[in-house]
C-alpha atoms as a PDB file:
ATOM      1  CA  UNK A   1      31.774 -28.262   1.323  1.00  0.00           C
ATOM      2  CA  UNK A   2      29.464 -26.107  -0.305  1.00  0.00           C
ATOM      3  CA  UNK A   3      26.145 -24.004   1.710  1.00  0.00           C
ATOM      4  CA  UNK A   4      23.300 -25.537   1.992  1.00  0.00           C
ATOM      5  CA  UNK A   5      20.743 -23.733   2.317  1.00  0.00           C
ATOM      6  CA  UNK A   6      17.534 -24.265   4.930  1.00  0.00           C
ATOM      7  CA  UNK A   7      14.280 -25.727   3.941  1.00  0.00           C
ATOM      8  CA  UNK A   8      11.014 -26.134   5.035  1.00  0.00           C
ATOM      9  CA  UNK A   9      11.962 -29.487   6.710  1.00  0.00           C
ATOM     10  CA  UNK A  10      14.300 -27.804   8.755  1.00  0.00           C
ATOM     11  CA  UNK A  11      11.672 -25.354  10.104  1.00  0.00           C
ATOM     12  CA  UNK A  12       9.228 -25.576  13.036  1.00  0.00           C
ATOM     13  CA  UNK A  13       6.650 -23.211  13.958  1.00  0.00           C
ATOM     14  CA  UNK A  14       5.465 -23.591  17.175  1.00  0.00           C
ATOM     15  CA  UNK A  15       2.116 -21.260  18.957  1.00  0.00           C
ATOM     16  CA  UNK A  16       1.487 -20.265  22.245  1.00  0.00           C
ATOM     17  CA  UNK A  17      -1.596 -19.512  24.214  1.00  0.00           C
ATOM     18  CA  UNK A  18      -1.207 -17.721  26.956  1.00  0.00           C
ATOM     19  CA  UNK A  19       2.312 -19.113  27.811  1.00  0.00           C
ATOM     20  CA  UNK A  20       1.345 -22.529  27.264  1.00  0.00           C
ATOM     21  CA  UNK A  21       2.798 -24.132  23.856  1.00  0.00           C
ATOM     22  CA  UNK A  22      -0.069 -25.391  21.767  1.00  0.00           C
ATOM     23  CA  UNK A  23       0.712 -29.103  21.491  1.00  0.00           C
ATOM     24  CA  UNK A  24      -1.752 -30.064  18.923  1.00  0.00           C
ATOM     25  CA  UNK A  25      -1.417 -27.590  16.022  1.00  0.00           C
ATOM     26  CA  UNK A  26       1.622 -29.333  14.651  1.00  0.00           C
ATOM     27  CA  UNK A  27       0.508 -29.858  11.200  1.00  0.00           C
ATOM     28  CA  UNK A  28       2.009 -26.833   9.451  1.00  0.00           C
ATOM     29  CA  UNK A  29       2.060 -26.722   5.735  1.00  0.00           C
ATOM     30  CA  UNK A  30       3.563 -23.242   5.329  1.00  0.00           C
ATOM     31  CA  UNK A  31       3.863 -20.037   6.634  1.00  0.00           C
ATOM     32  CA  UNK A  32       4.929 -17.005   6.041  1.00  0.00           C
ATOM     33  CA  UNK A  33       6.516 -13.917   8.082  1.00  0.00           C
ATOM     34  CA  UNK A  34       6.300  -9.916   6.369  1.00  0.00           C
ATOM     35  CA  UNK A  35       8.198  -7.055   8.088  1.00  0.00           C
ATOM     36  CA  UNK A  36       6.235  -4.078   7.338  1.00  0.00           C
ATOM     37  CA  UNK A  37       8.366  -0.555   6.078  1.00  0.00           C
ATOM     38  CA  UNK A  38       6.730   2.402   3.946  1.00  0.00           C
ATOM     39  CA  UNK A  39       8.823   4.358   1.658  1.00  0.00           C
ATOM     40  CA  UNK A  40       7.713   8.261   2.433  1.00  0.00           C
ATOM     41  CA  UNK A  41       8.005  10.060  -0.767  1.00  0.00           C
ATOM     42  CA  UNK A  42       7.400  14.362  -0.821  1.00  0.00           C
ATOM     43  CA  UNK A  43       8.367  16.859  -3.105  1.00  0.00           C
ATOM     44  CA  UNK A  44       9.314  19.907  -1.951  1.00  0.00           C
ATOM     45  CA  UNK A  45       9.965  23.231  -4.326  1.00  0.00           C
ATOM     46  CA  UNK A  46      13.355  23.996  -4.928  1.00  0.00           C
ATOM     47  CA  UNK A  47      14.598  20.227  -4.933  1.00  0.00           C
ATOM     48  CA  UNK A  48      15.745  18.293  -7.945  1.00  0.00           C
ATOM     49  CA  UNK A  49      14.480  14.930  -6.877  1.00  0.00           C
ATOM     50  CA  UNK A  50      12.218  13.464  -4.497  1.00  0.00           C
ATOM     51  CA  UNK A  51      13.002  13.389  -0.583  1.00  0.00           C
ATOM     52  CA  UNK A  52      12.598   9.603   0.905  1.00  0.00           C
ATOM     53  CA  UNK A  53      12.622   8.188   4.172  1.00  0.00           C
ATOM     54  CA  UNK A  54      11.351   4.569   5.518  1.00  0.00           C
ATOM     55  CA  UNK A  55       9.072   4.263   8.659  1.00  0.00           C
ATOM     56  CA  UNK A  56       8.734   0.410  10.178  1.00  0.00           C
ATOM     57  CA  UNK A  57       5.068  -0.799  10.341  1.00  0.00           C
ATOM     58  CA  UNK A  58       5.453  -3.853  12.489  1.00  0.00           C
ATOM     59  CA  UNK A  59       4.814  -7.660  11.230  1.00  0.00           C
ATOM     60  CA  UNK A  60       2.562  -9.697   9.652  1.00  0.00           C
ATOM     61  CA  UNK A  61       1.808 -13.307   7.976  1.00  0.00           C
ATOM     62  CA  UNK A  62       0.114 -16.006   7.856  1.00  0.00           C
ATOM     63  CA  UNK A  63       0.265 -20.103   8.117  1.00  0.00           C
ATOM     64  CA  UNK A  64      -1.695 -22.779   6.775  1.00  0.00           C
ATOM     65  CA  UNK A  65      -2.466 -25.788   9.094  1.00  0.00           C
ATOM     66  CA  UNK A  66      -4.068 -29.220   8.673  1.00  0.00           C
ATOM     67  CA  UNK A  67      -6.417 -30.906  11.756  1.00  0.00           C
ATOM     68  CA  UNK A  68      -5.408 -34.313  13.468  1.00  0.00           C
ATOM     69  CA  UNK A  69      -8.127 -33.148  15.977  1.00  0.00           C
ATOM     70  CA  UNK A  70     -10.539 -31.155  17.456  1.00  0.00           C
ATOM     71  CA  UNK A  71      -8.112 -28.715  19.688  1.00  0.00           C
ATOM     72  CA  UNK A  72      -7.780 -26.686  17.048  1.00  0.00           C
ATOM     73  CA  UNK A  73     -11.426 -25.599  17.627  1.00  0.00           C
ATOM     74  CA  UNK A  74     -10.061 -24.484  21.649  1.00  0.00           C
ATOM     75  CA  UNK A  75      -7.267 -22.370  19.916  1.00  0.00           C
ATOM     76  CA  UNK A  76     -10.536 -20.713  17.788  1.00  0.00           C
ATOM     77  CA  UNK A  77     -12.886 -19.970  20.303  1.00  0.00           C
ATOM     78  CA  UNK A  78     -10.152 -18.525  22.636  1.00  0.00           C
ATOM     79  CA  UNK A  79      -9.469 -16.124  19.623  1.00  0.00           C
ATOM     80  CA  UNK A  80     -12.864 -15.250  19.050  1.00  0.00           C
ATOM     81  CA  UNK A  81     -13.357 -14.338  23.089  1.00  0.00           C
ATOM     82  CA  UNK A  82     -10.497 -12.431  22.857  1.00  0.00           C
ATOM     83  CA  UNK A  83     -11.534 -10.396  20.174  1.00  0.00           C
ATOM     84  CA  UNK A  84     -15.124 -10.029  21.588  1.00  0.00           C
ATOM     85  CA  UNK A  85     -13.433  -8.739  25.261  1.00  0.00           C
ATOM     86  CA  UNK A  86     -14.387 -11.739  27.455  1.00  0.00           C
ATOM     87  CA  UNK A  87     -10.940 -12.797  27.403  1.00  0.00           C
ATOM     88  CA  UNK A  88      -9.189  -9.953  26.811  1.00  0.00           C
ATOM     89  CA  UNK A  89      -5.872 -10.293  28.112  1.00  0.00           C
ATOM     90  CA  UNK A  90      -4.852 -13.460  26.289  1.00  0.00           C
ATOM     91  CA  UNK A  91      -1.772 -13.517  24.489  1.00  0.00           C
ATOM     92  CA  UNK A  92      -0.838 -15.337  21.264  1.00  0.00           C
ATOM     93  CA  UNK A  93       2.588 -15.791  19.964  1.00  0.00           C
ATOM     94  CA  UNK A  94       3.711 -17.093  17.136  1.00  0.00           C
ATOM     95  CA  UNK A  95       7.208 -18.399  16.686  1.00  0.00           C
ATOM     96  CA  UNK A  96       9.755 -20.182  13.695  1.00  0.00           C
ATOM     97  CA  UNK A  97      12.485 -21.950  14.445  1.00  0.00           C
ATOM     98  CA  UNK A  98      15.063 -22.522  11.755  1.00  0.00           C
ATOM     99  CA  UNK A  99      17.315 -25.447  12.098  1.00  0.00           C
ATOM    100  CA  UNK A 100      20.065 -24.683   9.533  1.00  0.00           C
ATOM    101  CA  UNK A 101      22.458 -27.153   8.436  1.00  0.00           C
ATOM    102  CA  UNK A 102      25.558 -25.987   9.882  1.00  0.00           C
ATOM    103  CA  UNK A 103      24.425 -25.705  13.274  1.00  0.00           C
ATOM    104  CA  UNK A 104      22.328 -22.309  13.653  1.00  0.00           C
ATOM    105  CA  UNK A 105      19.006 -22.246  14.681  1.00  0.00           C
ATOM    106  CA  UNK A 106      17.613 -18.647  14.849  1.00  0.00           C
ATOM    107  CA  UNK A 107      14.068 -18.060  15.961  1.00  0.00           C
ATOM    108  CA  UNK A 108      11.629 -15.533  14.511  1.00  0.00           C
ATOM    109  CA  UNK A 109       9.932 -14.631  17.529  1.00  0.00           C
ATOM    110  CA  UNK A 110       6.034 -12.318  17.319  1.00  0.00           C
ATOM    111  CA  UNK A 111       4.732 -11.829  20.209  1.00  0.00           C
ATOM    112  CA  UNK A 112       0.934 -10.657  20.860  1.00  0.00           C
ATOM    113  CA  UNK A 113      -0.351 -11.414  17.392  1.00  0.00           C
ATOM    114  CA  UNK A 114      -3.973 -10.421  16.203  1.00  0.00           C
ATOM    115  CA  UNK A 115      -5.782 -12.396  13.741  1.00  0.00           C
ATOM    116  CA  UNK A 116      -7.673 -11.579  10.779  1.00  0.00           C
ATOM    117  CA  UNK A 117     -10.123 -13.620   9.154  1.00  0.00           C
ATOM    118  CA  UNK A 118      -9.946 -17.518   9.261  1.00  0.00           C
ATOM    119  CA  UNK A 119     -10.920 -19.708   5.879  1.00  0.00           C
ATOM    120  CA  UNK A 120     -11.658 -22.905   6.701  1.00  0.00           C
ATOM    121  CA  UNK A 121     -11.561 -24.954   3.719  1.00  0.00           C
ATOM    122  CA  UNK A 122     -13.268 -28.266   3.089  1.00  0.00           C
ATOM    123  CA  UNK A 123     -12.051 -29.339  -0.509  1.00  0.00           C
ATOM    124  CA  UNK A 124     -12.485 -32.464  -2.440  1.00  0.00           C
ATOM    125  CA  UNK A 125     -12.523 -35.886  -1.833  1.00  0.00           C
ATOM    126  CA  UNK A 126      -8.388 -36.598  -1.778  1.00  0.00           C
ATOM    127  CA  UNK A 127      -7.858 -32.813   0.067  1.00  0.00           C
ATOM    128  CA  UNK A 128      -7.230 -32.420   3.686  1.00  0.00           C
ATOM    129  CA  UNK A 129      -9.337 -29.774   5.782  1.00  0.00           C
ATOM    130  CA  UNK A 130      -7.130 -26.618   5.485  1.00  0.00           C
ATOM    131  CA  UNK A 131      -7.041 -23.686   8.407  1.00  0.00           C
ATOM    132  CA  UNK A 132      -5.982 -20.584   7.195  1.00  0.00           C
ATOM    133  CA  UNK A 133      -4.795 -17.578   9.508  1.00  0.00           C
ATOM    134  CA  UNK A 134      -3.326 -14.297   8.733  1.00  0.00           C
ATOM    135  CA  UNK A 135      -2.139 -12.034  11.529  1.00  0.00           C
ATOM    136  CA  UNK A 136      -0.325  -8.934  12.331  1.00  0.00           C
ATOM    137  CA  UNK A 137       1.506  -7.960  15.159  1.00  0.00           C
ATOM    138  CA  UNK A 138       3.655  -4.821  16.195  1.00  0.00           C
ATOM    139  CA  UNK A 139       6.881  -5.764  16.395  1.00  0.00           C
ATOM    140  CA  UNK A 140       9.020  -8.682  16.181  1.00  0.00           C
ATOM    141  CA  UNK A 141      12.577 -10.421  17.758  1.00  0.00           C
ATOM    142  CA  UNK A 142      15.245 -12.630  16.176  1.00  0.00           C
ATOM    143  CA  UNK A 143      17.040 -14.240  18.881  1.00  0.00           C
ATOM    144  CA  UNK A 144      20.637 -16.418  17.616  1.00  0.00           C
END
């Protein structure tokens, strides 16, 4: 039997709001995950070629979701009053869940993520409403 590989239909990301899964924001169109290394490049005297080492930088990526309703506006204003101090211990976690098709299902698991800025586009006529989020995070965990 040959691989098959995993696709997007085999993939669910879920988010979570201070511990509580976030039931409504199920319409995921894609999403992406970037681990974050820097090549260090110097040149000392006397050396031939350049020295190199790697340092990690943490996470970051973004997702693309669609509306079904208006929860989506909760999830918003608790990241706004989080990033304004009022609520400044909430956590949000972001997680992918890859269902492959011989039976492994590893999760991408980023905890504590901060957001950057968040399009909202409205497009034409035949276009859905389209949420756009891009975050970053420090570190990340695979768990088999």
């Amino acid at each position: 039997m040959a691989d098959q590989r995993v696709k997007g239909q085999e993939v669910n990301v879920l988010f979570v709001r201070a511990s509580v899964l976030e039931q409504s924001l199920t319409n995921v169109q894609d999403a992406s995950f970037e681990v974050e290394f820097e090549v260090i490049t110097k040149k000392y005297l006397g050396n031939k070629s350049d020295t190199k080492d790697d340092i990690y930088n943490g996470i970051k990526g973004d997702y693309t979701l669609h509306l079904h309703n208006q929860e989506w506006f909760d999830y918003l204003a608790a990241i706004k009053d989080r990033a304004q101090r009022r609520t400044p211990d909430v956590v949000f976690n972001i997680t992918a869940v890859l269902a492959f098709p011989n039976g492994q299902t590893p999760s991408i698991l980023v905890p504590d993520i901060k957001f950057s800025g968040v399009p909202i586009k409205m497009g034409s006529r035949n276009e859905y409403v389209e949420i756009k989020h891009a975050w970053e995070a420090e570190d990340f965990d695979v768990q088999k």
